[in-house]
Each structure stands twice: as structure tokens, then as C-alpha cells.
């Protein structure tokens, strides 16, 4: 989403992009991650104030770890 913190804003991921992100998470973690799981992860980041969802997409609100 943020290119390891290099991008501080951008478009919100499409369902297809969420699926690709989930596939990568599953490849790394072997946890069966789905697009819905990625949506929940992003929602948790929004709730924590680390990410803001905007009409244009997203804004990174805290430095990437």
C-alpha cells in the first residue's frame, strides 16, 4: 500500500489489489489470508490512527515501522 513507507498517500486498494495483497500475506505467513482479512487489517490501521481513508484513497498518518 505504501511501498514500505515510501508513499504517504495514494488510492485505496481495489478488491483485486486486496486479493493480491492477501495472496502475498498467505505466501509469507502460510495463514490462508483473504481479501476480507486484508480489509480488516487496513481497518485496524485506520482505527489506530496510523492510516486515514480519504475520498482520494489513503494518507499514512504515522511513519512506517
CSV table of C-alpha atoms in Angstrom, one decimal:
chain,number,residue,atom,x,y,z
A,1,UNK,CA,0.0,0.0,0.0
A,2,UNK,CA,2.7,2.5,1.0
A,3,UNK,CA,5.7,0.9,-0.8
A,4,UNK,CA,7.4,0.2,2.6
A,5,UNK,CA,6.6,3.8,3.7
A,6,UNK,CA,7.9,5.5,0.6
A,7,UNK,CA,4.5,6.7,-0.4
A,8,UNK,CA,2.5,8.6,2.2
A,9,UNK,CA,-0.7,8.7,0.2
A,10,UNK,CA,-2.4,7.0,-2.7
A,11,UNK,CA,-5.5,5.3,-4.0
A,12,UNK,CA,-7.4,2.9,-1.7
A,13,UNK,CA,-6.8,-0.7,-3.0
A,14,UNK,CA,-9.4,-2.3,-5.2
A,15,UNK,CA,-10.9,-5.7,-4.5
A,16,UNK,CA,-8.4,-7.2,-7.0
A,17,UNK,CA,-5.5,-5.5,-5.2
A,18,UNK,CA,-6.7,-6.7,-1.8
A,19,UNK,CA,-6.8,-10.2,-3.2
A,20,UNK,CA,-3.2,-9.8,-4.5
A,21,UNK,CA,-2.1,-8.4,-1.1
A,22,UNK,CA,-3.8,-11.4,0.6
A,23,UNK,CA,-2.1,-13.8,-1.7
A,24,UNK,CA,1.3,-12.3,-0.7
A,25,UNK,CA,0.4,-12.5,3.0
A,26,UNK,CA,-0.6,-16.1,2.6
A,27,UNK,CA,2.6,-16.9,0.7
A,28,UNK,CA,4.7,-15.3,3.5
A,29,UNK,CA,2.7,-16.4,6.6
A,30,UNK,CA,1.0,-19.6,5.3
A,31,UNK,CA,-2.1,-18.5,7.1
A,32,UNK,CA,-4.8,-18.6,4.4
A,33,UNK,CA,-5.2,-14.8,4.3
A,34,UNK,CA,-8.1,-13.5,2.3
A,35,UNK,CA,-9.1,-10.1,0.8
A,36,UNK,CA,-11.5,-9.8,3.7
A,37,UNK,CA,-8.7,-10.3,6.2
A,38,UNK,CA,-6.6,-7.6,4.5
A,39,UNK,CA,-9.7,-5.3,4.6
A,40,UNK,CA,-9.8,-6.0,8.4
A,41,UNK,CA,-6.1,-5.3,8.8
A,42,UNK,CA,-6.4,-2.0,7.0
A,43,UNK,CA,-9.5,-1.1,9.1
A,44,UNK,CA,-7.4,-1.8,12.2
A,45,UNK,CA,-4.7,0.6,11.0
A,46,UNK,CA,-7.4,3.3,10.3
A,47,UNK,CA,-8.8,2.7,13.8
A,48,UNK,CA,-5.3,3.0,15.4
A,49,UNK,CA,-4.8,6.3,13.6
A,50,UNK,CA,-1.9,5.0,11.5
A,51,UNK,CA,-3.8,5.3,8.2
A,52,UNK,CA,-6.5,7.6,7.2
A,53,UNK,CA,-9.1,6.8,4.5
A,54,UNK,CA,-9.9,9.8,2.3
A,55,UNK,CA,-12.1,10.4,-0.7
A,56,UNK,CA,-9.0,10.2,-2.8
A,57,UNK,CA,-7.7,7.0,-1.2
A,58,UNK,CA,-5.5,6.9,1.9
A,59,UNK,CA,-3.0,9.0,3.8
A,60,UNK,CA,-0.2,7.5,6.0
A,61,UNK,CA,-0.5,9.3,9.4
A,62,UNK,CA,2.5,7.7,11.2
A,63,UNK,CA,5.9,6.7,10.0
A,64,UNK,CA,6.1,3.2,8.6
A,65,UNK,CA,7.9,0.9,11.1
